[in-house]
Coordinates of C-alpha atoms and ligand atoms in Angstrom, one line a residue:
X1 CA 19.3 11.3 -23.6
X2 CA 18.8 10.9 -19.9
X3 CA 15.2 11.6 -18.7
X4 CA 14.7 14.2 -16.0
X5 CA 13.9 12.8 -12.5
X6 CA 10.4 14.3 -12.3
X7 CA 7.7 15.2 -15.0
X8 CA 4.8 17.6 -14.5
X9 CA 1.1 17.4 -15.7
X10 CA 2.1 19.9 -18.4
X11 CA 4.9 17.6 -19.7
X12 CA 2.4 14.7 -19.8
X13 CA -0.6 16.5 -21.3
X14 CA 1.0 19.2 -23.6
X15 CA 4.3 17.5 -24.6
X16 CA 3.8 13.7 -24.8
X17 CA 6.2 13.3 -27.7
X18 CA 9.1 14.5 -25.4
X19 CA 8.4 11.8 -22.9
X20 CA 8.8 9.1 -25.6
X21 CA 12.0 10.8 -26.9
X22 CA 14.3 9.7 -24.1
X23 CA 16.4 6.5 -24.5
X24 CA 15.0 4.3 -23.2
X25 CA 11.6 6.0 -23.4
X26 CA 9.7 6.7 -20.3
X27 CA 6.8 4.2 -20.3
X28 CA 6.0 3.9 -16.6
X29 CA 5.9 6.1 -13.6
X30 CA 4.5 6.9 -10.2
X31 CA 1.9 9.7 -10.0
X32 CA 1.7 11.5 -6.7
X33 CA 1.7 14.8 -4.9
X34 CA 4.3 15.0 -3.3
X35 CA 6.3 12.4 -5.2
X36 CA 9.9 13.5 -4.6
X37 CA 10.3 11.0 -1.8
X38 CA 9.1 8.0 -3.8
X39 CA 11.5 5.0 -3.9
X40 CA 9.6 3.2 -6.6
X41 CA 11.7 4.4 -9.6
X42 CA 14.8 2.9 -8.0
X43 CA 13.6 -0.6 -7.9
X44 CA 11.4 -0.5 -11.0
X45 CA 14.3 0.8 -13.2
X46 CA 16.5 -1.9 -11.8
X47 CA 13.9 -4.5 -12.7
X48 CA 13.4 -3.1 -16.2
X49 CA 17.1 -3.2 -16.9
X50 CA 17.6 -6.7 -15.4
X51 CA 14.8 -8.0 -17.7
X52 CA 16.1 -6.2 -20.8
X53 CA 12.9 -4.2 -21.2
X54 CA 13.6 -0.9 -23.1
X55 CA 11.6 1.4 -20.9
X56 CA 12.2 3.9 -18.0
X57 CA 10.1 4.5 -14.9
X58 CA 9.8 8.2 -13.8
X59 CA 8.2 10.3 -11.1
X60 CA 5.1 12.3 -12.2
X61 CA 4.3 15.2 -9.9
X62 CA 0.6 15.8 -10.5
X63 CA -1.6 17.9 -8.2
X64 CA -5.2 16.7 -7.5
X65 CA -6.9 19.2 -9.8
X66 CA -4.9 17.8 -12.8
X67 CA -5.1 14.2 -11.9
X68 CA -8.0 13.0 -14.1
X69 CA -6.8 14.7 -17.3
X70 CA -3.2 13.5 -16.6
X71 CA -4.1 9.9 -16.3
X72 CA -6.3 10.2 -19.5
X73 CA -3.1 11.5 -21.2
X74 CA -1.1 8.3 -20.4
X75 CA -2.0 6.4 -23.6
X76 CA -1.1 9.2 -25.9
X77 CA 2.2 9.7 -24.1
X78 CA 3.1 6.1 -24.8
X79 CA 2.8 4.8 -21.2
X80 CA 2.3 1.1 -20.5
X81 CA 1.0 1.9 -17.1
X82 CA 1.6 3.7 -13.8
X83 CA 1.6 3.5 -10.1
X84 CA -0.6 5.9 -8.1
X85 CA 0.3 7.1 -4.6
X86 CA -0.8 9.7 -2.1
X87 CA -3.3 11.5 -2.5
X88 CA -4.7 10.0 -5.7
X89 CA -5.6 6.4 -5.0
X90 CA -9.3 6.9 -4.5
X91 CA -9.5 9.3 -7.5
X92 CA -7.7 6.7 -9.6
X93 CA -10.5 4.3 -9.0
X94 CA -12.9 6.8 -10.4
X95 CA -10.6 7.7 -13.3
X96 CA -10.0 4.2 -14.7
X97 CA -12.4 2.5 -17.3
X98 CA -12.2 -0.9 -15.6
X99 CA -11.2 -1.8 -12.1
X100 CA -10.7 -5.3 -10.8
X101 CA -12.8 -6.7 -8.0
X102 CA -10.1 -6.2 -5.4
X103 CA -9.5 -2.5 -6.3
X104 CA -13.3 -1.9 -6.1
X105 CA -13.5 -3.6 -2.7
X106 CA -10.5 -1.5 -1.5
X107 CA -12.0 1.7 -2.8
X108 CA -8.7 2.6 -4.5
X109 CA -6.3 1.9 -7.3
X110 CA -2.5 1.9 -7.0
X111 CA -1.7 0.3 -10.4
X112 CA -2.9 1.3 -13.8
X113 CA -2.4 -0.6 -17.0
X114 CA -2.9 1.1 -20.4
X115 CA -4.9 -1.1 -22.8
X116 CA -5.2 0.7 -26.1
X117 CA -7.0 3.9 -25.1
X118 CA -8.5 2.4 -21.9
X119 CA -7.2 2.4 -18.4
X120 CA -7.4 -0.7 -16.2
X121 CA -7.1 -0.3 -12.4
X122 CA -5.7 -2.8 -9.8
X123 CA -4.6 -2.5 -6.2
X124 CA -1.5 -4.4 -5.0
X125 CA -1.2 -2.9 -1.5
X126 CA -3.1 -5.6 0.3
X127 CA -1.5 -8.6 -1.4
X128 CA 1.9 -6.8 -1.0
X129 CA 1.4 -6.4 2.7
X130 CA 0.4 -10.1 3.0
X131 CA 3.6 -11.2 1.2
X132 CA 5.7 -8.9 3.4
X133 CA 4.2 -10.4 6.6
X134 CA 4.9 -13.9 5.4
X135 CA 8.5 -13.0 4.5
X136 CA 9.2 -10.9 7.7
X137 CA 7.5 -13.1 10.3
X138 CA 7.1 -16.5 8.6
X139 CA 3.4 -16.6 9.2
X140 CA 0.3 -16.2 7.0
X141 CA -2.2 -13.5 7.6
X142 CA -5.0 -16.1 7.6
X143 CA -3.5 -17.5 10.8
X144 CA -3.3 -14.2 12.7
X145 CA -5.5 -12.2 15.0
X146 CA -4.9 -8.7 13.6
X147 CA -5.4 -5.3 15.2
X148 CA -5.3 -2.8 12.3
X149 CA -4.7 0.9 13.1
X150 CA -6.0 3.4 10.5
X151 CA -8.4 0.9 8.9
X152 CA -10.4 3.7 7.5
X153 CA -7.6 5.2 5.4
X154 CA -6.7 4.2 1.9
X155 CA -4.0 1.7 2.7
X156 CA -5.8 0.6 5.8
X157 CA -8.9 -0.3 3.9
X158 CA -6.9 -2.3 1.3
X159 CA -5.2 -4.2 4.1
X160 CA -8.6 -4.8 5.9
X161 CA -10.0 -6.2 2.6
X162 CA -6.9 -8.5 2.3
X163 CA -7.2 -9.8 5.8
X164 CA -10.9 -10.5 5.4
X165 CA -10.4 -12.2 2.0
X166 CA -7.7 -14.4 3.6
X167 CA -10.2 -15.1 6.4
X168 CA -7.7 -14.1 9.1
X169 CA -8.5 -15.5 12.6
X170 CA -9.8 -12.2 13.9
X171 CA -9.7 -8.6 12.6
X172 CA -10.0 -5.6 14.8
X173 CA -10.6 -2.4 12.8
X174 CA -9.3 0.7 14.6
X175 CA -9.8 4.3 13.3
X176 CA -9.9 7.8 14.6
X177 CA -13.1 8.5 12.6
X178 CA -15.2 5.6 13.7
X179 CA -18.0 6.0 11.1
X180 CA -15.5 4.9 8.3
X181 CA -14.8 1.5 9.9
X182 CA -18.4 0.9 10.9
X183 CA -19.3 1.0 7.2
X184 CA -16.3 -1.1 6.3
X185 CA -17.2 -3.7 9.0
X186 CA -20.6 -4.1 7.4
X187 CA -19.0 -4.6 4.0
X188 CA -16.6 -7.2 5.3
X189 CA -18.9 -9.0 7.7
X190 CA -20.1 -11.7 5.1
X191 CA -16.5 -12.8 4.7
X192 CA -16.3 -13.7 8.4
X193 CA -19.7 -15.3 8.6
X194 CA -19.6 -19.1 9.1
X195 CA -22.4 -21.2 10.2
X196 CA -19.9 -23.9 11.3
X197 CA -17.3 -21.7 12.9
X198 CA -19.4 -19.5 15.1
X199 CA -17.5 -19.1 18.3
X200 CA -17.7 -17.1 21.6
X201 CA -15.5 -14.3 20.3
X202 CA -16.6 -12.0 17.4
X203 CA -14.1 -12.4 14.5
X204 CA -14.7 -8.9 13.2
X205 CA -14.9 -5.8 15.4
X206 CA -14.6 -2.0 15.0
X207 CA -13.3 0.0 17.9
X208 CA -12.4 3.6 18.6
X209 CA -8.8 4.8 18.7
X210 CA -8.7 4.7 22.6
X211 CA -6.2 3.3 25.0
X212 CA -8.6 1.1 27.0
X213 CA -10.3 -0.4 24.0
X214 CA -6.9 -1.0 22.4
X215 CA -5.4 -2.6 25.5
X216 CA -8.2 -5.1 25.7
X217 CA -7.9 -6.1 22.0
X218 CA -4.1 -6.2 22.0
X219 CA -4.1 -8.7 24.9
X220 CA -5.8 -11.1 22.5
X221 CA -3.9 -10.3 19.3
X222 CA -1.0 -11.7 17.4
X223 CA -0.1 -8.7 15.2
X224 CA -0.5 -5.0 15.3
X225 CA -0.4 -3.3 11.9
X226 CA -0.1 0.5 11.7
X227 CA -1.7 1.8 8.5
X228 CA -2.1 5.4 9.8
X229 CA 0.0 8.2 8.4
X230 CA 1.3 8.8 12.0
X231 CA 5.0 8.2 12.0
X232 CA 5.8 9.5 8.5
X233 CA 7.5 12.4 10.2
X234 CA 10.0 11.9 13.0
X235 CA 8.3 14.7 14.8
X236 CA 5.0 12.8 15.0
X237 CA 3.7 11.8 18.5
X238 CA 3.6 8.0 19.2
X239 CA 0.7 6.4 17.2
X240 CA -0.3 4.4 20.3
X241 CA 1.0 4.5 23.9
X242 CA 4.2 2.5 24.3
X243 CA 2.7 1.0 27.4
X244 CA 0.4 -1.0 25.1
X245 CA 3.3 -2.7 23.3
X246 CA 4.2 -6.2 24.6
X247 CA 6.8 -8.8 23.7
X248 CA 4.2 -11.3 22.4
X249 CA 3.1 -9.0 19.6
X250 CA 4.3 -8.9 16.0
X251 CA 4.4 -5.3 14.9
X252 CA 4.2 -4.2 11.3
X253 CA 4.5 -0.5 10.5
X254 CA 3.5 0.3 6.9
X255 CA 5.5 3.6 7.3
X256 CA 8.9 3.3 5.6
X257 CA 10.2 6.8 5.3
X258 CA 13.1 7.9 7.5
X259 CA 14.5 4.5 8.6
X260 CA 13.2 3.1 11.9
X261 CA 9.8 4.6 12.8
X262 CA 9.0 5.6 16.3
X263 CA 6.6 2.8 16.6
X264 CA 9.2 0.2 15.5
X265 CA 11.7 1.7 18.0
X266 CA 9.2 1.5 20.9
X267 CA 7.9 -1.9 19.9
X268 CA 11.5 -3.2 19.7
X269 CA 12.3 -1.8 23.1
X270 CA 9.2 -3.6 24.4
X271 CA 10.6 -6.9 23.0
X272 CA 8.2 -7.3 20.1
X273 CA 9.2 -8.6 16.7
X274 CA 8.9 -5.7 14.2
X275 CA 9.2 -4.8 10.6
X276 CA 8.8 -1.6 8.7
X277 CA 6.9 -0.9 5.4
X278 CA 9.8 -1.5 3.0
X279 CA 8.8 -5.1 2.5
X280 CA 5.2 -4.0 1.6
X281 CA 6.6 -1.4 -0.7
X282 CA 8.8 -4.0 -2.5
X283 CA 6.1 -6.6 -2.8
X284 CA 3.3 -4.2 -4.0
X285 CA 5.8 -3.0 -6.6
X286 CA 6.7 -6.5 -7.7
X287 CA 3.0 -7.3 -8.1
X288 CA 2.5 -4.2 -10.2
X289 CA 5.5 -5.3 -12.4
X290 CA 3.9 -8.7 -12.8
X291 CA 0.5 -7.1 -13.8
X292 CA 2.3 -4.8 -16.4
X293 CA 4.5 -7.5 -18.0
X294 CA 2.7 -10.8 -17.2
X295 CA 5.9 -12.3 -16.0
X296 CA 7.6 -12.9 -12.6
X297 CA 9.3 -9.8 -11.2
X298 CA 13.0 -10.0 -10.5
X299 CA 12.4 -9.7 -6.8
X300 CA 16.0 -9.9 -5.5
X301 CA 17.2 -7.3 -8.1
X302 CA 14.4 -5.0 -6.9
X303 CA 15.2 -5.7 -3.2
X304 CA 18.9 -4.9 -3.7
X305 CA 18.1 -1.7 -5.5
X306 CA 15.6 -0.6 -2.8
X307 CA 17.9 -1.4 0.1
X308 CA 20.9 0.2 -1.4
X309 CA 19.2 3.6 -1.7
X310 CA 18.8 5.7 1.3
Ligands
NAP401 P1 -4.8 8.1 4.2 O1 -5.7 7.6 3.2 O2 -4.6 9.6 4.3 O3 -5.2 7.5 5.6 C1 -4.6 8.0 6.8 C2 -5.0 7.2 8.0 O4 -4.3 7.7 9.1 C3 -6.5 7.4 8.3 O5 -7.0 6.2 8.8 C4 -6.5 8.5 9.4 O6 -7.6 8.4 10.3 C5 -5.3 8.1 10.1 N1 -4.7 9.1 10.9 C6 -4.2 10.3 10.4 N2 -3.7 11.0 11.5 C7 -4.0 10.4 12.6 C8 -3.8 10.6 14.0 N3 -3.2 11.7 14.4 N4 -4.2 9.7 14.9 C9 -4.8 8.5 14.5 N5 -5.1 8.2 13.2 C10 -4.7 9.1 12.2 O7 -3.3 7.6 3.9 P2 -2.8 6.2 3.2 O8 -2.6 6.5 1.8 O9 -3.8 5.2 3.6 O10 -1.4 6.0 3.9 C11 -1.4 5.6 5.3 C12 0.0 5.0 5.6 O11 0.2 3.9 4.8 C13 1.1 6.0 5.3 O12 2.0 5.9 6.4 C14 1.8 5.4 4.1 O13 3.2 5.6 4.1 C15 1.5 3.9 4.3 N6 1.6 3.1 3.1 C16 2.6 2.3 2.9 C17 2.7 1.6 1.8 C18 3.9 0.6 1.6 O14 4.1 0.1 0.5 N7 4.7 0.4 2.7 C19 1.8 1.6 0.8 C20 0.7 2.5 1.0 C21 0.6 3.3 2.1 P3 -9.0 9.2 9.9 O15 -9.7 8.3 8.9 O16 -9.7 9.3 11.2 O17 -8.6 10.5 9.3

């Protein structure tokens, strides 16, 4: 019997036997609100099939007020694990029994593993972004001077932690609400401290979301990463003034909905090398698969499935 595309909190909590009754049974899923747009089922189902794993990956539309009880229902419903997306990633950190060190530092969980009755939390967003940048631009994060827009958001924080743990050359945290990145800067500062490498330029700074401050930092940057939610809608204004975009920059937009984002269009027009968030989506998903099954993910199968779906 074919499983419906989307399950509700009610399905998960009140009727767990039904979820296991499909062939193959639903054992994984992405929990979000909204979740209709999610492209994760497409590539995870392709991966499950390619690996001969008798399980399906579904969408779970769960509102914030039912999130905690819904994730607690995962073991009883026979789930092996789940992904968590907007707006639940911070709540997922609070809901799991054990979170790995990287998830705790990022303040959020995007991957849950069911271990008996317990839930273990991980975050693959930062490592996924790092792999995507290596693949798209042929460089490692550790060799880059990074300007990170939206560093105070969920994805932004995970990316900032990743850049810091890779000891990138320089990290400029940018956020509309400055207090969020002032706190983050304090947390990350020890990773940039080196008695031997102290130079004339501060390696970790937090700046307001303002044109002049951004212009100054971008003149000395290798890559601009957009981790704000600006650009998810085609009607959004530009996330930064196009006049700040120059041909020497790499531009990575974590936004992937709706094809080319406005930032990518404007950065391409300025002569910059650009990539959108599909690579990050693919790699964070592949890393989740590896956590669930303790085996390499069939990356090319997943990529083909992702790219062949509009
Ligand atoms: P979030 O936690 O809600 O964070 C949103 C961020 O955007 C915050 O830093 C917020 O700043 C900033 N922001 C919102 N409106 C703004 C505006 N008008 N001007 C400047 N900054 C603004 O969301 P999230 O979960 O981190 O998601 C952020 C983005 O990452 C989304 O585009 C999402 O698609 C993308 N993402 C992509 C992947 C992938 O695999 N490609 C994975 C995860 C997330 P304040 O703190 O000041 O509110």
